[in-house]
Amino acid sequence: MDKFFLDLGTQPLANNFQKNLKSQSQRFYKLKVIYNTHNFFVKIHKRISKKIMFNSKYPYRSSLSKTFLQNQKKLSKKIKIFFKPKKILEIGSNDGSFIKNFSTKKAICVEPCKNLAKITTNKGYKTYSNYWDTKLAEKIKTDFGKVDIVYSANTITHISNLKNVFEAIKKLLNPNGVIIIEDPSLLECIKYNSYDQFYNEHIYIFSLLSLNKFLDSIDLCIFDVENIKTHGGSLRYYVKFKKNANFIRTKNYFNQLKNEKKFGLNKLSTYLKFSNRILKSKKKLISILESINNKGETIIGYGATAKSVTVLNFCNINSSLIKFFVDTTPAKKFKYIPGTNIFIKPYSKKLIKDVNYIFLGAWNFKKEIFNKEKNFIKRKGRFITHIPFPRII
Ligand code: DWN
């Protein structure tokens, strides 16, 4: 049974960055989060058409973070050593941050956003600029035959029809093949109050509990999981056909399942408590920002993430509290954060030179950013974060 537990108000599309404020009168959608007591899935209640969200204007570029690139390089090495794939397919290849670790002869990309698909095509990778479904899987099978590894990071949670997603993968995967999926971890999200993982693109936030039950019902089996640090705490799932006897369930798998149950991811009360914490987090963040502004200090934001859009719109934060954001993404510069009047300036050290307070929009890259901004920290500049609770660091 579906149970509402969190109301994040009305939200614009998290990646709909606009050049002028007039077009900020864009559509807003109610954002409510649901827990299903039967299948343990946590999902948002309203689905927006994929064509509206993922099109040729999609700005997010996965190669812009060093941390992410390093993680993907490390995983690629592991895949080559352990699984020795002859053919690998990536669903949601973005700008090729992962696939670039594989030869163009072995790798196939699927990326519906044409602006991104163009990047991997230009690098010589066969890239299908289509939405992932059974029809596309059939086409790829005809063109290339079956594959040994299907990899997908931060994509499957964005697709509404999970049954179709996995039926499509099953069509294309060799009987001894492996599916590797990584997405934000529900356990980390609930533990660390990262309510900003919920936005229109993130239809689901997976747990091992929910995905396990679902995949089991369609003859697939998760045999291993890894807790990884990307995107504020993600889970990497290793999945095989049930009939494939090559892999057995690991200690990590059982530990994760135990931890999720121990934390209460299978209980509605856990989500209701989380929702209460989020209401407190909202009040506290506003009061911190207001008190700094009242002292006549300026606050700027760092990293115009999709997550920030949820926070800023949920907390009604505008440019009177955070003057502007800096961001390295080319397609976000000189635009406004969706739903707000906060402008995004292209990142430069100069912009940070004279401010004393920075709101960490990209809190998931805290380590990388702290490393980059050693001078700011040295001169006693302070960061503001809302994760795991609002505070000045
Ligand atoms: O699932 C999704 C994830 C993977 O990416 C998508 N639906 C949308 C997007 O979410 P996000 O925008 O919250 O992702 P990030 O990776 O947390 O975004 C980081 C942002 O911060 C980028 O706009 C780049 C920016 N940044 C920066 O300006 N300087 C990041 C770093 C590390 C920096 O040093």
PDB file of C-alpha atoms and ligand atoms in Angstrom, residues 14-15 17 54 58-62 64-68 94 153-155 157-158 183-184 196-197 199-202 231-232 301-309 325-330 332 344-347 361-366 368-370 372-373, ligand 1:
ATOM      1  CA  ALA A  14      15.395  20.373 -11.526  1.00  0.00           C
ATOM      2  CA  ASN A  15      17.459  20.837 -14.686  1.00  0.00           C
ATOM      3  CA  PHE A  17      17.852  26.312 -16.171  1.00  0.00           C
ATOM      4  CA  PHE A  54      15.560  14.383 -20.824  1.00  0.00           C
ATOM      5  CA  TYR A  58      19.954  18.417 -20.656  1.00  0.00           C
ATOM      6  CA  PRO A  59      22.802  20.276 -18.889  1.00  0.00           C
ATOM      7  CA  TYR A  60      24.296  17.744 -16.463  1.00  0.00           C
ATOM      8  CA  ARG A  61      27.791  16.506 -17.391  1.00  0.00           C
ATOM      9  CA  SER A  62      29.184  13.615 -15.398  1.00  0.00           C
ATOM     10  CA  LEU A  64      33.010  17.555 -14.548  1.00  0.00           C
ATOM     11  CA  SER A  65      33.832  15.952 -11.221  1.00  0.00           C
ATOM     12  CA  LYS A  66      37.263  14.501 -10.564  1.00  0.00           C
ATOM     13  CA  THR A  67      35.878  12.283  -7.817  1.00  0.00           C
ATOM     14  CA  PHE A  68      33.311  10.758 -10.144  1.00  0.00           C
ATOM     15  CA  ASN A  94      25.954  10.981 -20.437  1.00  0.00           C
ATOM     16  CA  ALA A 153      24.795   4.769 -13.139  1.00  0.00           C
ATOM     17  CA  ASN A 154      22.219   7.285 -11.952  1.00  0.00           C
ATOM     18  CA  THR A 155      19.791   6.378 -14.691  1.00  0.00           C
ATOM     19  CA  THR A 157      15.975   5.567 -10.893  1.00  0.00           C
ATOM     20  CA  HIS A 158      14.960   8.049 -13.607  1.00  0.00           C
ATOM     21  CA  ASP A 183      22.095   4.839  -7.758  1.00  0.00           C
ATOM     22  CA  PRO A 184      21.695   6.889  -4.562  1.00  0.00           C
ATOM     23  CA  ASP A 196      17.194  16.807  -1.799  1.00  0.00           C
ATOM     24  CA  GLN A 197      17.719  13.427  -3.467  1.00  0.00           C
ATOM     25  CA  TYR A 199      13.230  15.757  -7.352  1.00  0.00           C
ATOM     26  CA  ASN A 200      11.202  15.108 -10.468  1.00  0.00           C
ATOM     27  CA  GLU A 201      13.966  13.200 -12.259  1.00  0.00           C
ATOM     28  CA  HIS A 202      14.468  10.787  -9.370  1.00  0.00           C
ATOM     29  CA  HIS A 231      26.295  11.305  -5.050  1.00  0.00           C
ATOM     30  CA  GLY A 232      26.171  11.500  -1.289  1.00  0.00           C
ATOM     31  CA  GLY A 301      26.116  29.099  -3.374  1.00  0.00           C
ATOM     32  CA  TYR A 302      28.604  26.550  -4.739  1.00  0.00           C
ATOM     33  CA  GLY A 303      27.373  23.895  -7.217  1.00  0.00           C
ATOM     34  CA  ALA A 304      23.961  24.545  -8.806  1.00  0.00           C
ATOM     35  CA  THR A 305      22.881  20.940  -8.387  1.00  0.00           C
ATOM     36  CA  ALA A 306      19.512  19.429  -9.139  1.00  0.00           C
ATOM     37  CA  LYS A 307      19.459  18.743  -5.402  1.00  0.00           C
ATOM     38  CA  SER A 308      19.803  22.478  -4.644  1.00  0.00           C
ATOM     39  CA  VAL A 309      16.659  23.126  -6.664  1.00  0.00           C
ATOM     40  CA  PHE A 325      25.702  30.505  -7.251  1.00  0.00           C
ATOM     41  CA  VAL A 326      28.950  29.518  -8.921  1.00  0.00           C
ATOM     42  CA  ASP A 327      29.104  26.389 -11.085  1.00  0.00           C
ATOM     43  CA  THR A 328      31.515  24.846 -13.577  1.00  0.00           C
ATOM     44  CA  THR A 329      28.860  23.407 -15.941  1.00  0.00           C
ATOM     45  CA  PRO A 330      28.890  25.268 -19.279  1.00  0.00           C
ATOM     46  CA  LYS A 332      24.222  26.301 -16.444  1.00  0.00           C
ATOM     47  CA  ILE A 344      24.498  31.241 -11.736  1.00  0.00           C
ATOM     48  CA  LYS A 345      27.920  32.638 -12.526  1.00  0.00           C
ATOM     49  CA  PRO A 346      30.637  30.547 -14.159  1.00  0.00           C
ATOM     50  CA  TYR A 347      33.025  29.424 -11.452  1.00  0.00           C
ATOM     51  CA  GLY A 361      24.868  23.090  -3.087  1.00  0.00           C
ATOM     52  CA  ALA A 362      27.151  20.241  -4.209  1.00  0.00           C
ATOM     53  CA  TRP A 363      27.543  18.874  -0.648  1.00  0.00           C
ATOM     54  CA  ASN A 364      28.206  15.445  -2.166  1.00  0.00           C
ATOM     55  CA  PHE A 365      31.537  16.819  -3.453  1.00  0.00           C
ATOM     56  CA  LYS A 366      32.481  18.382  -0.113  1.00  0.00           C
ATOM     57  CA  GLU A 368      36.767  17.754  -3.629  1.00  0.00           C
ATOM     58  CA  ILE A 369      35.509  21.311  -3.089  1.00  0.00           C
ATOM     59  CA  PHE A 370      37.284  21.767   0.275  1.00  0.00           C
ATOM     60  CA  LYS A 372      39.963  23.148  -4.232  1.00  0.00           C
ATOM     61  CA  GLU A 373      39.085  26.016  -1.884  1.00  0.00           C
TER      62      GLU A 373
HETATM   63  O1  DWN B   1      21.024  11.676 -11.110  1.00  0.00           O
HETATM   64  C1  DWN B   1      21.464  12.742 -11.420  1.00  0.00           C
HETATM   65  C2  DWN B   1      22.813  13.108 -10.924  1.00  0.00           C
HETATM   66  C3  DWN B   1      23.805  12.024 -11.143  1.00  0.00           C
HETATM   67  O2  DWN B   1      23.289  14.262 -11.534  1.00  0.00           O
HETATM   68  C4  DWN B   1      20.781  13.691 -12.312  1.00  0.00           C
HETATM   69  N1  DWN B   1      19.380  13.486 -12.226  1.00  0.00           N
HETATM   70  C5  DWN B   1      21.134  15.127 -12.176  1.00  0.00           C
HETATM   71  C6  DWN B   1      22.460  15.395 -11.519  1.00  0.00           C
HETATM   72  O3  DWN B   1      22.201  15.763 -10.180  1.00  0.00           O
HETATM   73  P1  DWN B   1      22.999  16.940  -9.462  1.00  0.00           P
HETATM   74  O4  DWN B   1      22.925  18.158 -10.302  1.00  0.00           O
HETATM   75  O5  DWN B   1      22.493  17.031  -8.071  1.00  0.00           O
HETATM   76  O6  DWN B   1      24.463  16.309  -9.548  1.00  0.00           O
HETATM   77  P2  DWN B   1      25.849  16.681  -8.961  1.00  0.00           P
HETATM   78  O7  DWN B   1      26.829  15.786  -9.605  1.00  0.00           O
HETATM   79  O8  DWN B   1      25.843  16.687  -7.491  1.00  0.00           O
HETATM   80  O9  DWN B   1      26.107  18.165  -9.483  1.00  0.00           O
HETATM   81  C7  DWN B   1      27.261  18.848  -9.127  1.00  0.00           C
HETATM   82  C8  DWN B   1      27.146  20.263  -9.627  1.00  0.00           C
HETATM   83  O10 DWN B   1      28.121  21.035  -8.983  1.00  0.00           O
HETATM   84  C9  DWN B   1      27.382  20.378 -11.123  1.00  0.00           C
HETATM   85  O11 DWN B   1      26.548  21.382 -11.658  1.00  0.00           O
HETATM   86  C10 DWN B   1      28.831  20.807 -11.209  1.00  0.00           C
HETATM   87  C11 DWN B   1      28.994  21.605  -9.945  1.00  0.00           C
HETATM   88  N2  DWN B   1      30.368  21.586  -9.408  1.00  0.00           N
HETATM   89  C12 DWN B   1      31.101  22.755  -9.414  1.00  0.00           C
HETATM   90  O12 DWN B   1      30.614  23.800  -9.876  1.00  0.00           O
HETATM   91  N3  DWN B   1      32.381  22.702  -8.924  1.00  0.00           N
HETATM   92  C13 DWN B   1      30.879  20.434  -8.907  1.00  0.00           C
HETATM   93  C14 DWN B   1      32.144  20.386  -8.412  1.00  0.00           C
HETATM   94  C15 DWN B   1      32.732  19.117  -7.858  1.00  0.00           C
HETATM   95  C16 DWN B   1      32.946  21.579  -8.432  1.00  0.00           C
HETATM   96  O13 DWN B   1      34.107  21.597  -7.988  1.00  0.00           O
END
